[in-house]
């Protein structure tokens, strides 16, 4: 079966702009979670969606938002970009979110200039 | 608070054995996970421990001691393809994963 698909894979933005990233989970998976990965920081949890509802949220400012559609596809948006938002943004899906095995996408690498 | 610690980098020789340690402080601890991430690729699941003891999966084994807040990942018969980052993550009672910064493992011939 197809894996988790994230688009775009790479993007460059300037400070103050906004960006929308997309994630298509594995077919049948209803939980989608988002992570920010930066060198030396590990994965930082952004939020998790299950059946179109945000179930958990990490400690990120309100500039970071997300949503999930009825087909389980998810988007995350970052507004008013800052230099520190440069990172790899990873999406992961599971069937219910209550098991441990996350299936990750390849990520969207965002560079903010 | 919630915290995960693992070494930043380790070096080992092809064919040898290496142990990557992970210590955690997690409220409502609900399981410990190990993931492997090759450079430029997505993390992939390696193992899950919720009870004390050793779980073996081929060349890879993972150990958990809940009383000590400690886990390790043991890799045997190292191969060059094992060069990667190894991520430790603990799960809390809300089913949220708290991730370590990862251990970069370098395998030398």
GROMACS .gro file of C-alpha atoms in nm:
model
  222
    1UNK     CA    1   0.000   0.000   0.000
    2UNK     CA    2   0.112   0.356  -0.059
    3UNK     CA    3   0.297   0.525   0.226
    4UNK     CA    4   0.246   0.864   0.382
    5UNK     CA    5   0.284   1.138   0.121
    6UNK     CA    6   0.389   1.490   0.203
    7UNK     CA    7   0.397   1.786  -0.032
    8UNK     CA    8   0.586   1.991  -0.112
    9UNK     CA    9   0.916   1.820  -0.030
   10UNK     CA   10   1.118   2.142  -0.034
   11UNK     CA   11   1.023   2.506  -0.016
   12UNK     CA   12   1.183   2.840   0.045
   13UNK     CA   13   0.996   3.133   0.195
   14UNK     CA   14   1.084   3.472   0.335
   15UNK     CA   15   1.009   3.611   0.678
   16UNK     CA   16   0.651   3.723   0.722
   17UNK     CA   17   0.509   3.493   0.457
   18UNK     CA   18   0.285   3.198   0.529
   19UNK     CA   19   0.309   2.837   0.420
   20UNK     CA   20   0.073   2.541   0.390
   21UNK     CA   21   0.201   2.185   0.400
   22UNK     CA   22  -0.001   1.881   0.301
   23UNK     CA   23  -0.005   1.522   0.424
   24UNK     CA   24  -0.190   1.223   0.282
   25UNK     CA   25  -0.190   0.933   0.531
   26UNK     CA   26  -0.185   0.565   0.455
   27UNK     CA   27  -0.526   0.445   0.339
   28UNK     CA   28  -0.736   0.349   0.641
   29UNK     CA   29  -0.533   0.554   0.887
   30UNK     CA   30  -0.744   0.812   1.064
   31UNK     CA   31  -0.484   0.968   1.293
   32UNK     CA   32  -0.237   1.219   1.158
   33UNK     CA   33   0.025   1.391   1.369
   34UNK     CA   34   0.274   1.660   1.279
   35UNK     CA   35   0.629   1.712   1.406
   36UNK     CA   36   0.900   1.973   1.363
   37UNK     CA   37   1.253   1.836   1.340
   38UNK     CA   38   1.561   2.055   1.376
   39UNK     CA   39   1.924   1.946   1.424
   40UNK     CA   40   1.999   1.873   1.787
   41UNK     CA   41   1.640   1.928   1.901
   42UNK     CA   42   1.473   1.603   1.816
   43UNK     CA   43   1.116   1.581   1.702
   44UNK     CA   44   0.887   1.840   1.854
   45UNK     CA   45   0.519   1.750   1.855
   46UNK     CA   46   0.294   2.004   1.688
   47UNK     CA   47  -0.055   1.850   1.689
   48UNK     CA   48  -0.253   1.538   1.621
   49UNK     CA   49  -0.581   1.501   1.436
   50UNK     CA   50  -0.824   1.214   1.447
   51UNK     CA   51  -1.147   1.206   1.248
   52UNK     CA   52  -1.118   1.578   1.164
   53UNK     CA   53  -1.075   1.679   1.530
   54UNK     CA   54  -0.759   1.807   1.693
   55UNK     CA   55  -0.699   1.559   1.971
   56UNK     CA   56  -0.363   1.678   2.106
   57UNK     CA   57  -0.154   1.992   2.071
   58UNK     CA   58   0.209   2.066   2.148
   59UNK     CA   59   0.367   2.384   2.278
   60UNK     CA   60   0.385   2.589   1.963
   61UNK     CA   61   0.254   2.943   1.912
   62UNK     CA   62  -0.078   3.010   1.748
   63UNK     CA   63   0.099   3.083   1.419
   64UNK     CA   64   0.105   2.707   1.374
   65UNK     CA   65  -0.231   2.558   1.288
   66UNK     CA   66  -0.368   2.254   1.118
   67UNK     CA   67  -0.677   2.075   1.003
   68UNK     CA   68  -0.790   1.739   0.882
   69UNK     CA   69  -1.038   1.664   0.609
   70UNK     CA   70  -1.302   1.394   0.588
   71UNK     CA   71  -1.070   1.177   0.377
   72UNK     CA   72  -0.809   1.197   0.660
   73UNK     CA   73  -0.574   1.417   0.456
   74UNK     CA   74  -0.426   1.689   0.672
   75UNK     CA   75  -0.274   2.029   0.623
   76UNK     CA   76  -0.066   2.244   0.851
   77UNK     CA   77  -0.022   2.617   0.813
   78UNK     CA   78   0.242   2.847   0.951
   79UNK     CA   79   0.171   3.217   0.932
   80UNK     CA   80   0.408   3.513   0.971
   81UNK     CA   81   0.714   3.295   0.916
   82UNK     CA   82   1.024   3.351   1.127
   83UNK     CA   83   1.381   3.241   1.059
   84UNK     CA   84   1.351   2.990   1.343
   85UNK     CA   85   1.071   2.810   1.161
   86UNK     CA   86   1.326   2.664   0.921
   87UNK     CA   87   1.302   2.291   0.981
   88UNK     CA   88   1.192   1.956   0.849
   89UNK     CA   89   0.819   1.910   0.907
   90UNK     CA   90   0.719   1.548   0.937
   91UNK     CA   91   0.376   1.400   0.920
   92UNK     CA   92   0.295   1.058   1.062
   93UNK     CA   93  -0.015   0.844   1.046
   94UNK     CA   94  -0.157   0.553   1.241
   95UNK     CA   95  -0.487   0.372   1.228
   96UNK     CA   96  -0.616   0.506   1.560
   97UNK     CA   97  -0.330   0.702   1.718
   98UNK     CA   98  -0.340   0.480   2.024
   99UNK     CA   99  -0.067   0.245   1.910
  100UNK     CA  100   0.298   0.332   1.897
  101UNK     CA  101   0.399   0.254   1.545
  102UNK     CA  102   0.390   0.578   1.355
  103UNK     CA  103   0.433   0.569   0.979
  104UNK     CA  104   0.620   0.881   0.874
  105UNK     CA  105   0.627   1.068   0.548
  106UNK     CA  106   0.953   1.191   0.397
  107UNK     CA  107   0.886   1.539   0.529
  108UNK     CA  108   0.867   1.892   0.395
  109UNK     CA  109   1.188   2.086   0.434
  110UNK     CA  110   1.112   2.453   0.490
  111UNK     CA  111   1.378   2.720   0.463
  112UNK     CA  112   1.290   3.071   0.577
  113UNK     CA  113   1.516   3.349   0.451
  114UNK     CA  114   0.861   1.753   3.380
  115UNK     CA  115   0.911   1.533   3.078
  116UNK     CA  116   1.261   1.467   2.954
  117UNK     CA  117   1.449   1.220   2.736
  118UNK     CA  118   1.827   1.191   2.718
  119UNK     CA  119   2.039   0.993   2.477
  120UNK     CA  120   2.398   1.037   2.356
  121UNK     CA  121   2.444   1.269   2.062
  122UNK     CA  122   2.682   1.051   1.866
  123UNK     CA  123   2.844   0.708   1.883
  124UNK     CA  124   3.098   0.530   1.667
  125UNK     CA  125   3.131   0.155   1.623
  126UNK     CA  126   3.304  -0.094   1.396
  127UNK     CA  127   3.140  -0.312   1.134
  128UNK     CA  128   3.062  -0.657   1.278
  129UNK     CA  129   3.073  -0.535   1.638
  130UNK     CA  130   2.797  -0.473   1.894
  131UNK     CA  131   2.679  -0.132   2.011
  132UNK     CA  132   2.440  -0.028   2.288
  133UNK     CA  133   2.256   0.304   2.267
  134UNK     CA  134   2.118   0.420   2.601
  135UNK     CA  135   1.813   0.632   2.669
  136UNK     CA  136   1.690   0.772   3.001
  137UNK     CA  137   1.350   0.928   3.044
  138UNK     CA  138   1.129   1.110   3.289
  139UNK     CA  139   0.770   1.082   3.172
  140UNK     CA  140   0.448   1.145   3.359
  141UNK     CA  141   0.212   0.851   3.328
  142UNK     CA  142   0.469   0.646   3.136
  143UNK     CA  143   0.297   0.432   2.878
  144UNK     CA  144   0.568   0.276   2.662
  145UNK     CA  145   0.911   0.333   2.510
  146UNK     CA  146   0.982   0.335   2.136
  147UNK     CA  147   1.288   0.324   1.918
  148UNK     CA  148   1.296   0.453   1.562
  149UNK     CA  149   1.571   0.454   1.301
  150UNK     CA  150   1.624   0.749   1.070
  151UNK     CA  151   1.869   0.743   0.781
  152UNK     CA  152   1.993   1.081   0.665
  153UNK     CA  153   1.735   1.251   0.448
  154UNK     CA  154   1.475   0.983   0.509
  155UNK     CA  155   1.168   0.933   0.727
  156UNK     CA  156   1.199   0.767   1.069
  157UNK     CA  157   1.098   0.401   1.071
  158UNK     CA  158   0.973   0.199   1.368
  159UNK     CA  159   1.216  -0.044   1.531
  160UNK     CA  160   1.075  -0.153   1.865
  161UNK     CA  161   0.829  -0.096   2.145
  162UNK     CA  162   0.863  -0.185   2.515
  163UNK     CA  163   0.601  -0.136   2.780
  164UNK     CA  164   0.702  -0.409   3.026
  165UNK     CA  165   1.043  -0.453   3.187
  166UNK     CA  166   1.281  -0.678   3.004
  167UNK     CA  167   1.440  -0.747   2.672
  168UNK     CA  168   1.262  -0.765   2.337
  169UNK     CA  169   1.464  -0.926   2.060
  170UNK     CA  170   1.408  -0.878   1.688
  171UNK     CA  171   1.682  -1.026   1.479
  172UNK     CA  172   2.001  -0.824   1.513
  173UNK     CA  173   1.821  -0.555   1.715
  174UNK     CA  174   1.710  -0.585   2.079
  175UNK     CA  175   1.554  -0.329   2.311
  176UNK     CA  176   1.553  -0.331   2.688
  177UNK     CA  177   1.339  -0.143   2.938
  178UNK     CA  178   1.363  -0.082   3.312
  179UNK     CA  179   1.064   0.124   3.423
  180UNK     CA  180   1.188   0.161   3.781
  181UNK     CA  181   1.511   0.319   3.654
  182UNK     CA  182   1.354   0.517   3.369
  183UNK     CA  183   1.605   0.354   3.137
  184UNK     CA  184   1.610   0.181   2.803
  185UNK     CA  185   1.872   0.069   2.558
  186UNK     CA  186   1.883  -0.042   2.199
  187UNK     CA  187   2.136  -0.316   2.125
  188UNK     CA  188   2.258  -0.366   1.771
  189UNK     CA  189   2.458  -0.680   1.692
  190UNK     CA  190   2.670  -0.777   1.392
  191UNK     CA  191   2.679  -0.417   1.280
  192UNK     CA  192   2.654  -0.347   0.910
  193UNK     CA  193   2.742  -0.029   0.724
  194UNK     CA  194   2.372   0.024   0.650
  195UNK     CA  195   2.311   0.061   1.025
  196UNK     CA  196   2.472   0.404   1.007
  197UNK     CA  197   2.176   0.625   1.097
  198UNK     CA  198   2.021   0.823   1.378
  199UNK     CA  199   1.837   0.628   1.644
  200UNK     CA  200   1.549   0.806   1.811
  201UNK     CA  201   1.416   0.715   2.154
  202UNK     CA  202   1.062   0.823   2.244
  203UNK     CA  203   0.850   0.771   2.554
  204UNK     CA  204   0.473   0.780   2.554
  205UNK     CA  205   0.274   0.946   2.830
  206UNK     CA  206  -0.073   0.874   2.962
  207UNK     CA  207  -0.225   1.100   2.694
  208UNK     CA  208  -0.063   0.884   2.426
  209UNK     CA  209   0.171   1.167   2.332
  210UNK     CA  210   0.526   1.077   2.235
  211UNK     CA  211   0.817   1.271   2.385
  212UNK     CA  212   1.124   1.238   2.168
  213UNK     CA  213   1.494   1.242   2.242
  214UNK     CA  214   1.724   1.440   2.015
  215UNK     CA  215   1.851   1.119   1.857
  216UNK     CA  216   2.183   0.936   1.858
  217UNK     CA  217   2.385   0.950   1.538
  218UNK     CA  218   2.556   0.613   1.494
  219UNK     CA  219   2.863   0.604   1.271
  220UNK     CA  220   2.982   0.262   1.155
  221UNK     CA  221   3.344   0.230   1.046
  222UNK     CA  222   3.480  -0.056   0.834
   0.00000   0.00000   0.00000
